[in-house]
Amino acid sequence: MQLFYILALPLLLMLVPVFIKNNRVIGIINAVGYFSLLLPALTLARNLASGGSGISFFNFFYVDSLSAFFILTTAVVGFASSLYSIDYIAKETAHGVISGKKAKIYYALFNLFLFSMFFALTVNNLGMLWAAIEMTTLASAFLVGFYNTGESVEAAWKYIIICSVGIAIALFGTILFYYALSGSGTNSLNWTDMAMAAKKLDPRVLKIAFLFILVGYGTKAGVAPMHTWLPDAHSQALTPISALLSAVLLKTALYAILRFAIIVNKCAGEQYCGNLFIFFGLLSLGISAGFVILQKDIKRLLAYSSIEHIGVVLVGFGISGVLGIYGALMHVFNHAAAKSLMFFCAGNILKNYKTTNMNVIRGLGKVLPFTGVVAILGAFALSGSPPFSLFISEIMILAAAFSKGSYIVCALFIIFLSVAFAAIVYNLSRVVFGKKPEGMVVEGEALSTKLAFVFLFVLICVLGVKIPAFFNDILTAAGKVVSGA
Amino acid sequence: MQIDIFLFGMLIANFLMVAAKRISALINGFCLQALLLFLATLILAIRSKNIELYIVAFLLFLLKVVLVPYFLRRIVKRIKVEENLGLFVNSALSLFLVLIFTYMAYLFASTFMPVGESVNGISCVISLSVMMTGVFMMISRIKALTQIIGLLVIENGLFVFAAAVSGGMPFIVEIAIFFDVFVCVIILGIFVYRINRLFTHIDVNKLRNLKG
């Protein structure tokens, strides 16, 4: 039942802008809607965590603990982002940056974007999964090119072209999976059928197919070296959308990769996917560490940090074992919360300073004390220092790697993370401290914006101190799906 | 047997497209390829008397033979862009490369697919070659419109590939893919207009404001 509520709500909210004129009211209705989504998403995840196997409807939808966990993450970020949108869009409209009509289009596309992600997380059919992920690109393309400037249109163009080609490669992989299954006598693209027949499939075909899947969906997930669209799109999109792109869109593509990896693991052993994950994970970590140092633009810095965290998650899944998978899944959630928080900070900075160049921005702590405090704490959280939750999940992955004896992986992991840590904390502290620029008009922070900040900040703090029992159950259950137990 | 003739036709359309130096010739080449794909699907539908295949064939005709080429031609007319495609790789070398792609497709198919048993060898090779040509066109031509057509060519290849190895995707998936491709082309078309308005050209090699 919760499942239908989760899918229907974004569609209903899409209609709101048709009937209501004031875009602040639309924003509030939107946020209330996503608030009401949190409880069903949590209930769904908890029920599945305690109830064992997944639920399936008409053989079309299939939700197990893994998808429920990703739905929960999406719902959390969706709520935070809708809360942040209220004031962001209202101010943009008031300043005449975007017209009232465009604000309405924004809310419609925002909901379409979230719907396509929820849809991708709930379908059983791998072909429909592909179509849903392509839909996420199409729904968000206009949100990336929203300001209609040269840069944003260029970013949007690259975004659609690169992701569409990537995803075409993933479709090729999907067809190969289909071919492997039809060879064993069943003609179906349903994930459940494939997982059931996994042992009978031809491992040689699956291995080749998985390469295409990893490169294809990996493009969308921002895995290096296919990440080239990501910094452009993340930095040019509207800030609430940057948060959604980075926090959940990448994770939806990752979810797709995991679904295929589960099948391959059952058929060809864990080693194959694990090694690929570790290779691409470390590559992402290394490349992003290099670019993070060089960044001058705060939104691009955060974008490269997303690539870094995708790398962390991939290494976690690659190490596998109970602890590695648990850590990787928890990191998915933690990164989603921390990264959207930081993007919201960057949005407030952009609003007040009218620039994202970190060489110019100084004295954020004096200009916007609330944002300043959150930004510096968030920078520490994002780069994985205690007592925040990202530290816990990163240390879990590291411990898993260590106990497995992958010392080289451990060493590289630590080196790249420390580089990113230094770069992020250094840059953000320069932004937060220092003198307030003279003659600056401060816009201040709205209550809804502060609420969004507090909501996300509490999440990364609480999970850093203690993992609540119910959340532990959800993660464990999702981990069991990934490891195929 | 007849289907194979149409598939070879698709390969020829491939060569026509990479040899094209003007946008209109490229669109004509694409139109021809889509038409041949439609005819192949139609014959398959008539043979198997499958209603779903008839619908797929009809949609294919409507989208790729009628609507998309019409839409692309309209863009060309409206933005008054110069006809020249701008080739990074000249026609002769492009043709040669596509020939190599076809051979690579043959190698891939004969290594990984048990050609002859359950898989139709010719359509498998041709579909892989079409896909690679699509990717090649996207990266070796300057005008943004070529990237749209390249994407569509890749999709043509995927369609044939799915039909070759597994008798086509499930009906509902096929419809969803058509829908996505159509929306994708519309959105890309709109962005071509915007790029033309903002930059007064549609040369992708000049889109390099965002770096690092």
XYZ file of C-alpha atoms in Angstrom:
697
model
C 0.000 0.000 0.000
C 2.779 2.434 0.939
C 4.317 1.637 -2.410
C 1.378 3.086 -4.325
C 1.324 6.154 -2.146
C 5.017 6.730 -2.854
C 4.493 6.419 -6.606
C 1.229 8.361 -6.767
C 2.231 11.330 -4.654
C 4.813 12.892 -7.017
C 2.316 12.525 -9.878
C -0.383 14.282 -7.850
C 2.023 17.018 -6.799
C 2.876 17.533 -10.444
C -0.666 18.776 -10.964
C -0.499 21.342 -8.156
C 1.156 24.097 -10.238
C -1.722 23.878 -12.710
C -4.250 24.978 -10.133
C -2.340 27.314 -7.840
C -0.831 30.603 -8.837
C 1.393 31.653 -5.977
C 4.637 29.734 -6.257
C 5.394 30.000 -2.541
C 2.125 28.174 -1.836
C 3.014 25.549 -4.444
C 6.369 25.103 -2.740
C 4.795 24.651 0.680
C 2.284 22.100 -0.615
C 5.189 20.318 -2.292
C 7.212 20.183 0.912
C 4.224 19.015 2.978
C 3.629 16.320 0.378
C 7.182 15.017 0.619
C 7.037 15.208 4.402
C 4.051 12.890 4.305
C 6.128 10.546 2.152
C 8.783 9.997 4.808
C 6.680 7.834 7.092
C 5.379 5.454 4.373
C 8.926 5.085 3.018
C 10.226 4.281 6.482
C 7.364 1.892 7.225
C 7.923 0.125 3.925
C 11.606 -0.328 4.676
C 10.948 -1.522 8.233
C 8.239 -3.961 7.188
C 10.486 -5.466 4.553
C 13.414 -5.624 6.953
C 11.369 -7.672 9.410
C 9.167 -9.481 6.896
C 11.766 -11.266 4.806
C 11.174 -11.577 1.074
C 10.100 -8.807 -1.274
C 6.616 -7.785 -2.333
C 5.560 -7.944 -5.933
C 2.552 -6.471 -7.757
C 1.201 -7.703 -11.104
C 4.662 -9.083 -11.768
C 5.528 -5.503 -12.724
C 6.558 -3.873 -9.468
C 8.952 -5.613 -7.163
C 10.211 -4.112 -3.929
C 12.601 -5.807 -1.550
C 14.745 -4.464 1.288
C 17.347 -3.113 -1.122
C 14.907 -1.027 -3.143
C 13.125 0.029 0.054
C 16.394 1.345 1.434
C 17.064 3.369 -1.737
C 13.464 4.621 -1.697
C 13.961 5.800 1.868
C 17.137 7.664 0.891
C 15.383 9.271 -2.066
C 12.426 10.260 0.111
C 14.701 11.899 2.703
C 16.596 13.948 0.142
C 13.387 14.681 -1.773
C 11.836 16.151 1.361
C 14.916 18.242 2.206
C 15.163 19.485 -1.351
C 11.474 20.406 -1.573
C 11.809 22.302 1.710
C 14.817 24.187 0.402
C 13.097 24.913 -2.921
C 10.329 26.994 -1.315
C 12.435 30.011 -0.493
C 14.964 29.479 -3.265
C 12.388 29.608 -6.031
C 10.309 32.321 -4.371
C 13.355 34.593 -4.188
C 14.454 33.851 -7.732
C 10.989 34.808 -8.909
C 10.887 37.924 -6.741
C 14.204 39.082 -8.184
C 12.967 38.453 -11.672
C 15.662 35.874 -12.454
C 12.957 33.431 -13.477
C 9.382 34.163 -14.413
C 6.333 32.929 -12.497
C 5.556 30.544 -15.328
C 9.027 29.037 -15.150
C 8.653 28.564 -11.398
C 5.593 26.444 -12.101
C 7.487 24.431 -14.693
C 10.193 23.940 -12.094
C 7.801 22.334 -9.626
C 6.262 20.133 -12.301
C 9.663 18.886 -13.459
C 10.900 18.493 -9.884
C 8.086 16.040 -9.237
C 8.506 14.271 -12.557
C 12.177 13.831 -11.762
C 11.440 12.316 -8.358
C 8.704 10.142 -9.809
C 11.049 8.697 -12.400
C 13.549 7.840 -9.666
C 10.931 6.175 -7.473
C 9.684 4.316 -10.528
C 13.186 3.090 -11.362
C 13.565 1.799 -7.823
C 10.316 -0.159 -7.847
C 10.050 -1.831 -11.256
C 10.879 -5.475 -11.637
C 11.447 -5.522 -15.371
C 15.046 -4.632 -16.217
C 13.972 -3.081 -19.519
C 11.574 -0.799 -17.685
C 14.363 0.000 -15.252
C 16.355 1.190 -18.246
C 13.462 3.288 -19.533
C 12.939 4.807 -16.081
C 16.590 5.782 -15.758
C 16.531 7.353 -19.213
C 13.428 9.228 -18.010
C 15.405 10.646 -15.091
C 17.858 12.169 -17.583
C 15.092 13.626 -19.687
C 13.169 15.011 -16.714
C 16.233 16.686 -15.260
C 17.706 18.014 -18.527
C 15.622 21.177 -18.446
C 16.384 21.628 -14.766
C 20.102 21.628 -15.591
C 19.629 24.115 -18.424
C 17.065 26.098 -16.447
C 18.728 29.519 -16.469
C 19.160 29.366 -20.217
C 22.620 30.882 -20.143
C 25.388 29.733 -22.472
C 27.015 27.676 -19.742
C 23.880 25.991 -18.471
C 22.720 25.066 -21.982
C 26.157 23.660 -22.741
C 26.061 21.639 -19.510
C 22.578 20.348 -20.289
C 23.588 19.360 -23.826
C 26.608 17.404 -22.613
C 24.503 15.886 -19.848
C 21.868 14.461 -22.194
C 24.282 13.355 -24.903
C 26.808 11.647 -22.639
C 24.212 10.032 -20.397
C 22.089 8.874 -23.339
C 25.056 7.188 -24.993
C 26.047 5.684 -21.653
C 22.609 4.389 -21.131
C 22.440 3.006 -24.668
C 25.481 0.932 -23.736
C 23.609 -0.230 -20.637
C 20.683 -1.270 -22.834
C 23.092 -3.358 -24.881
C 24.173 -5.039 -21.651
C 20.565 -5.570 -20.651
C 19.829 -7.242 -23.990
C 22.792 -9.554 -23.433
C 21.353 -10.526 -20.042
C 18.034 -11.146 -21.751
C 19.783 -13.282 -24.310
C 21.540 -15.279 -21.594
C 18.231 -15.960 -19.866
C 16.368 -16.846 -23.063
C 19.139 -19.375 -23.703
C 18.129 -21.157 -20.511
C 14.538 -21.444 -21.649
C 12.761 -18.544 -19.933
C 11.774 -15.493 -21.949
C 11.591 -12.741 -19.400
C 13.324 -9.536 -18.428
C 12.074 -9.630 -14.851
C 14.797 -9.343 -12.276
C 13.147 -11.940 -10.045
C 13.124 -14.543 -12.841
C 16.727 -13.790 -13.685
C 17.887 -14.038 -10.088
C 16.060 -17.339 -9.788
C 17.660 -18.814 -12.917
C 21.052 -17.181 -12.287
C 22.896 -20.440 -11.673
C 21.821 -21.883 -15.024
C 22.997 -18.901 -17.084
C 26.154 -18.810 -19.166
C 28.774 -17.044 -17.011
C 30.796 -15.995 -20.052
C 27.933 -13.978 -21.542
C 27.024 -12.486 -18.166
C 30.564 -11.325 -17.554
C 30.730 -9.520 -20.882
C 27.242 -8.112 -20.343
C 28.137 -6.830 -16.905
C 31.025 -4.829 -18.355
C 28.559 -2.991 -20.577
C 26.212 -2.498 -17.640
C 28.970 -1.104 -15.467
C 30.236 1.294 -18.115
C 26.706 2.258 -19.191
C 24.999 2.851 -15.878
C 28.371 3.885 -14.465
C 28.261 6.888 -16.785
C 25.062 7.911 -15.116
C 26.406 7.102 -11.660
C 29.376 9.405 -12.190
C 31.982 6.653 -12.044
C 35.358 7.826 -13.381
C 36.452 7.948 -16.198
C 32.870 8.313 -17.518
C 32.141 11.211 -15.162
C 32.798 14.101 -17.549
C 29.204 15.345 -17.661
C 28.877 15.438 -13.891
C 30.770 18.547 -12.742
C 29.167 20.628 -15.505
C 25.631 19.481 -14.826
C 25.941 19.684 -11.043
C 27.410 23.140 -11.095
C 24.940 24.587 -13.602
C 21.712 23.040 -12.283
C 19.461 24.862 -9.852
C 20.820 24.244 -6.372
C 17.950 22.081 -5.038
C 18.345 20.002 -8.194
C 22.127 19.769 -7.794
C 21.399 18.187 -4.432
C 18.992 15.701 -5.989
C 21.376 14.893 -8.838
C 24.296 14.279 -6.566
C 22.513 12.660 -3.644
C 20.011 10.353 -5.301
C 20.276 10.315 -9.095
C 23.760 8.836 -8.937
C 22.500 6.327 -6.376
C 19.616 5.264 -8.609
C 22.101 4.368 -11.340
C 24.198 2.592 -8.726
C 21.113 0.651 -7.670
C 20.719 -0.544 -11.262
C 24.346 -1.709 -11.319
C 23.814 -3.569 -8.027
C 20.757 -5.380 -9.381
C 22.833 -6.778 -12.239
C 25.805 -7.473 -9.991
C 23.613 -9.647 -7.749
C 22.752 -11.848 -10.740
C 26.366 -12.074 -11.909
C 27.549 -12.874 -8.378
C 25.141 -15.769 -8.141
C 26.304 -17.142 -11.452
C 30.013 -16.436 -11.659
C 31.127 -15.877 -8.071
C 31.749 -12.653 -6.198
C 35.308 -12.162 -7.360
C 34.530 -10.822 -10.824
C 32.225 -7.905 -9.953
C 34.170 -7.230 -6.778
C 37.421 -6.632 -8.621
C 35.743 -4.393 -11.179
C 34.080 -2.393 -8.410
C 37.366 -1.926 -6.577
C 39.170 -0.914 -9.763
C 36.598 1.697 -10.799
C 36.107 2.790 -7.197
C 39.787 3.537 -6.682
C 39.991 5.190 -10.105
C 37.096 7.484 -9.168
C 38.736 8.262 -5.842
C 42.055 9.076 -7.475
C 40.728 11.225 -10.311
C 38.354 13.158 -8.074
C 41.079 13.742 -5.464
C 43.164 15.375 -8.184
C 40.361 17.618 -9.377
C 39.147 18.546 -5.877
C 42.507 20.182 -5.155
C 42.337 22.292 -8.293
C 38.781 23.549 -7.921
C 37.995 27.219 -7.545
C 34.257 26.881 -7.977
C 32.408 25.688 -4.889
C 29.683 23.796 -6.761
C 32.235 22.042 -8.951
C 34.190 21.156 -5.817
C 31.109 19.493 -4.401
C 30.475 17.775 -7.736
C 33.945 16.220 -7.751
C 33.438 15.205 -4.156
C 30.354 13.260 -5.346
C 32.589 11.273 -7.689
C 34.886 10.615 -4.755
C 32.035 9.283 -2.634
C 30.735 7.088 -5.433
C 34.262 5.696 -5.439
C 34.057 5.020 -1.696
C 30.743 3.217 -2.132
C 32.071 1.129 -5.026
C 35.136 0.094 -3.039
C 32.807 -0.929 -0.212
C 30.705 -3.115 -2.503
C 33.852 -4.446 -4.124
C 35.371 -5.532 -0.822
C 31.968 -7.080 -0.046
C 31.578 -9.296 3.010
C 28.941 -8.323 5.574
C 30.851 -5.313 6.857
C 31.875 -3.938 3.456
C 28.357 -4.049 2.046
C 26.856 -2.669 5.258
C 29.351 0.208 5.201
C 28.774 0.915 1.513
C 24.996 1.025 1.922
C 25.259 3.230 4.966
C 27.609 5.492 3.046
C 25.010 5.848 0.307
C 22.616 7.288 2.862
C 25.195 9.398 4.690
C 26.590 10.888 1.526
C 23.092 11.715 0.324
C 22.391 13.652 3.522
C 25.763 15.380 3.806
C 26.045 16.285 0.136
C 22.597 17.821 -0.121
C 23.366 19.818 3.015
C 26.549 21.174 1.430
C 24.825 21.976 -1.851
C 22.211 23.944 0.057
C 25.018 25.904 1.729
C 26.535 26.559 -1.693
C 23.109 27.715 -2.882
C 22.859 30.241 -0.059
C 26.372 31.462 -0.840
C 25.526 31.861 -4.526
C 22.378 33.797 -3.635
C 24.209 36.290 -1.429
C 27.618 36.612 -3.055
C 26.330 36.184 -6.639
C 29.349 34.023 -7.393
C 30.626 30.513 -6.785
C 34.306 31.414 -7.071
C 35.937 30.477 -3.772
C 38.746 32.975 -4.270
C 36.259 35.801 -3.893
C 33.930 34.462 -1.229
C 35.104 35.395 2.257
C 33.540 35.849 5.675
C 30.525 33.598 5.252
C 30.394 33.194 9.032
C 29.702 36.914 9.420
C 27.414 37.316 6.438
C 25.226 34.283 7.111
C 26.117 32.952 10.573
C 23.736 30.007 10.362
C 24.917 28.851 6.929
C 28.517 29.522 7.929
C 28.412 27.210 10.932
C 26.649 24.473 8.988
C 29.064 24.852 6.060
C 32.210 24.378 8.122
C 30.764 21.485 10.138
C 29.367 20.022 6.930
C 32.805 20.239 5.296
C 34.256 18.173 8.121
C 31.349 15.742 7.938
C 31.637 15.384 4.157
C 35.336 14.683 4.288
C 34.750 11.935 6.830
C 35.823 13.170 10.232
C 34.277 12.014 13.495
C 31.747 12.394 15.098
C 29.755 12.468 11.861
C 28.158 9.471 10.189
C 30.393 9.466 7.105
C 33.316 8.662 9.335
C 31.546 5.557 10.611
C 30.712 4.212 7.173
C 34.157 4.962 5.745
C 35.867 3.278 8.683
C 33.623 0.236 8.200
C 34.683 -0.083 4.577
C 38.297 0.380 5.577
C 38.014 -2.224 8.331
C 36.403 -4.654 5.904
C 39.234 -4.137 3.424
C 41.831 -4.513 6.142
C 40.416 -7.702 7.570
C 40.283 -9.120 4.068
C 43.954 -8.381 3.624
C 43.620 -5.906 0.767
C 46.331 -3.637 2.118
C 47.029 -1.837 -1.151
C 43.357 -0.950 -1.474
C 43.437 0.328 2.115
C 46.507 2.454 1.498
C 45.185 4.039 -1.688
C 41.800 4.567 -0.061
C 43.351 6.451 2.855
C 45.666 8.541 0.665
C 42.912 9.686 -1.702
C 40.513 10.404 1.140
C 43.089 12.477 2.998
C 43.806 14.539 -0.115
C 40.105 15.219 -0.543
C 39.793 15.957 3.174
C 42.554 18.542 3.062
C 41.220 20.210 -0.078
C 37.614 20.435 1.092
C 38.345 21.632 4.613
C 40.965 24.134 3.405
C 38.670 25.635 0.775
C 35.602 25.777 2.971
C 37.429 27.298 5.923
C 38.744 30.062 3.666
C 35.180 30.699 2.572
C 33.670 30.686 6.063
C 36.284 32.734 7.912
C 37.818 36.036 6.925
C 36.465 39.488 6.408
C 32.983 40.259 5.273
C 33.059 42.051 1.914
C 32.084 45.675 2.235
C 28.790 47.038 1.038
C 27.201 43.616 0.682
C 23.435 43.218 0.698
C 22.581 40.220 2.838
C 19.431 38.326 2.004
C 19.327 36.151 5.094
C 17.974 32.646 5.467
C 14.311 31.736 5.499
C 12.809 29.477 8.142
C 12.119 26.699 5.636
C 15.751 26.765 4.531
C 16.942 26.522 8.128
C 14.561 23.632 8.722
C 16.051 21.769 5.768
C 19.537 22.356 7.173
C 18.591 21.188 10.662
C 16.829 18.095 9.310
C 19.870 16.913 7.339
C 22.355 17.962 9.979
C 20.575 16.002 12.698
C 20.646 12.931 10.438
C 24.408 12.956 9.929
C 25.035 13.715 13.619
C 22.728 11.081 15.070
C 23.954 8.334 12.758
C 27.511 9.289 13.623
C 26.941 8.694 17.313
C 24.680 5.702 17.295
C 22.920 3.703 14.596
C 19.316 3.235 15.763
C 18.119 -0.365 15.931
C 15.505 0.030 13.183
C 17.996 1.622 10.799
C 20.435 -1.159 11.556
C 17.743 -3.680 10.612
C 17.025 -1.890 7.347
C 20.707 -1.815 6.407
C 21.276 -5.436 7.373
C 18.283 -6.585 5.365
C 19.370 -4.551 2.326
C 22.886 -5.933 2.692
C 21.503 -9.457 2.642
C 19.850 -8.773 -0.718
C 23.117 -7.469 -2.150
C 25.119 -10.453 -0.966
C 22.435 -12.707 -2.386
C 21.706 -14.522 0.869
C 15.748 -14.466 -46.627
C 14.026 -11.198 -47.531
C 14.807 -9.809 -44.113
C 18.505 -10.260 -44.708
C 18.267 -8.094 -47.825
C 16.797 -5.271 -45.784
C 19.477 -5.687 -43.155
C 22.174 -5.393 -45.801
C 20.353 -2.295 -46.936
C 20.731 -0.917 -43.426
C 24.457 -1.495 -43.651
C 24.544 0.403 -46.930
C 22.596 3.235 -45.334
C 25.310 3.231 -42.697
C 27.952 3.827 -45.342
C 25.800 6.519 -46.921
C 25.536 8.341 -43.626
C 29.231 8.414 -42.853
C 30.046 9.460 -46.397
C 27.552 12.343 -46.230
C 29.003 15.824 -46.111
C 25.753 17.763 -45.879
C 23.070 17.665 -43.210
C 20.250 16.921 -45.658
C 22.137 13.921 -47.052
C 22.672 12.643 -43.528
C 18.980 12.943 -42.687
C 18.091 11.153 -45.938
C 20.499 8.360 -45.057
C 18.929 7.994 -41.639
C 15.463 8.015 -43.157
C 16.458 5.215 -45.527
C 17.888 3.136 -42.689
C 14.744 3.591 -40.610
C 12.570 2.678 -43.591
C 14.503 -0.545 -44.159
C 14.247 -1.364 -40.470
C 10.509 -0.812 -40.691
C 10.191 -3.115 -43.714
C 12.196 -5.843 -41.989
C 9.975 -5.607 -38.914
C 6.840 -5.591 -41.050
C 7.860 -8.791 -42.817
C 8.585 -10.376 -39.463
C 5.142 -9.286 -38.275
C 3.401 -10.672 -41.358
C 5.240 -13.973 -40.998
C 4.526 -14.446 -37.323
C 1.032 -12.884 -37.490
C 1.819 -11.201 -34.228
C -0.329 -8.150 -33.441
C 2.280 -6.684 -31.102
C 4.901 -6.761 -33.848
C 2.516 -4.938 -36.183
C 2.146 -2.211 -33.582
C 5.915 -2.008 -33.101
C 6.422 -1.768 -36.865
C 3.779 0.922 -37.133
C 5.336 2.966 -34.320
C 8.737 2.549 -35.895
C 7.417 3.927 -39.167
C 5.605 6.794 -37.524
C 8.496 7.859 -35.300
C 11.655 7.202 -37.223
C 10.558 7.441 -40.831
C 8.035 10.270 -40.555
C 8.197 12.341 -37.382
C 11.881 12.452 -36.508
C 13.194 13.263 -40.024
C 10.432 15.868 -40.369
C 11.398 17.402 -37.051
C 15.103 17.448 -37.931
C 14.477 18.992 -41.349
C 12.347 21.635 -39.687
C 15.168 22.518 -37.316
C 17.607 22.810 -40.211
C 15.229 25.134 -42.024
C 14.401 27.253 -38.997
C 17.891 27.899 -37.703
C 19.289 28.481 -41.210
C 22.507 26.742 -40.324
C 25.024 26.155 -43.093
C 24.616 22.805 -44.781
C 28.135 21.571 -44.214
C 28.434 18.950 -41.483
C 32.007 19.682 -40.531
C 33.947 16.444 -40.527
C 36.766 15.788 -38.100
C 37.431 12.617 -40.049
C 37.011 12.863 -43.814
C 34.551 10.730 -45.782
C 37.044 8.262 -47.207
C 38.633 7.511 -43.854
C 35.195 7.348 -42.209
C 34.071 4.751 -44.754
C 37.194 2.729 -44.121
C 36.627 2.895 -40.347
C 33.038 1.694 -40.696
C 34.353 -1.216 -42.708
C 36.674 -2.031 -39.813
C 33.765 -1.729 -37.360
C 31.838 -4.255 -39.400
C 34.739 -6.661 -39.272
C 35.093 -6.134 -35.497
C 31.376 -6.790 -35.131
C 31.868 -10.022 -37.018
C 34.717 -11.026 -34.706
C 32.699 -10.199 -31.581
C 29.652 -12.049 -32.804
C 31.555 -15.142 -33.867
C 33.421 -15.278 -30.525
C 30.650 -14.636 -28.046
C 27.450 -15.586 -29.798
C 26.786 -19.130 -30.940
C 25.947 -17.908 -34.424
C 23.748 -20.250 -36.384
C 22.029 -22.072 -33.529
C 19.693 -19.613 -31.871
C 21.185 -16.390 -33.102
C 20.818 -14.911 -36.540
C 24.410 -14.234 -37.529
C 23.879 -11.593 -40.201
C 21.562 -9.428 -38.141
C 23.850 -9.741 -35.151
C 26.886 -8.516 -37.085
C 24.983 -5.741 -38.826
C 23.388 -4.492 -35.633
C 26.738 -4.268 -33.842
C 28.229 -2.472 -36.816
C 25.316 -0.013 -36.874
C 25.750 0.715 -33.176
C 29.459 1.397 -33.501
C 28.843 3.609 -36.519
C 26.363 5.626 -34.455
C 28.944 6.223 -31.750
C 31.554 7.081 -34.344
C 29.267 9.640 -35.998
C 28.613 11.301 -32.665
C 32.259 11.917 -31.980
C 33.576 12.689 -35.443
C 31.198 15.384 -36.691
C 31.011 19.007 -35.634
C 27.334 19.915 -35.966
C 25.150 19.198 -32.954
C 22.460 17.651 -35.161
C 24.785 14.755 -36.018
C 24.859 13.790 -32.367
C 21.085 13.454 -32.342
C 21.185 11.290 -35.451
C 24.071 9.273 -34.034
C 22.009 8.498 -30.962
C 19.112 7.375 -33.150
C 21.417 5.185 -35.210
C 22.689 3.518 -32.032
C 19.088 2.899 -31.090
C 18.399 1.344 -34.513
C 21.298 -0.999 -33.925
C 20.037 -1.939 -30.473
C 16.618 -2.706 -31.906
C 18.038 -5.108 -34.472
C 20.372 -6.630 -31.906
C 17.524 -7.367 -29.502
C 15.573 -8.956 -32.337
C 18.598 -10.970 -33.452
C 19.612 -12.529 -30.163
C 16.334 -12.915 -28.328
C 13.480 -12.374 -30.749
C 12.864 -8.793 -29.620
C 12.327 -7.179 -26.251
C 9.018 -7.626 -24.414
C 6.301 -5.476 -25.955
C 5.886 -3.035 -23.085
C 9.630 -2.398 -22.920
C 9.737 -1.754 -26.654
C 6.985 0.849 -26.270
C 8.751 2.477 -23.320
C 11.978 2.704 -25.329
C 10.177 4.294 -28.277
C 8.621 6.814 -25.955
C 11.969 7.673 -24.357
C 13.725 8.010 -27.692
C 11.016 10.289 -28.996
C 11.070 12.543 -25.929
C 14.856 12.559 -26.039
C 14.905 13.755 -29.664
C 12.382 16.506 -28.891
C 14.397 17.734 -25.920
C 17.661 17.639 -27.845
C 15.973 19.527 -30.672
C 14.894 22.243 -28.258
C 18.434 22.494 -26.958
C 19.755 22.819 -30.501
C 17.497 25.859 -30.908
C 18.794 27.283 -27.642
C 22.425 26.668 -28.522
C 21.871 28.340 -31.867
C 20.247 31.353 -30.216
C 22.866 31.760 -27.494
C 26.001 30.995 -29.478
C 24.790 31.714 -33.038
C 26.216 28.376 -34.143
C 25.638 24.690 -33.421
C 29.229 23.509 -33.499
C 29.832 21.204 -30.565
C 33.592 21.612 -30.766
C 33.127 25.239 -29.785
C 31.125 24.403 -26.676
C 33.967 24.574 -24.218
C 33.172 27.171 -21.606
C 33.017 24.605 -18.843
C 36.293 22.994 -17.979
C 38.210 21.316 -15.155
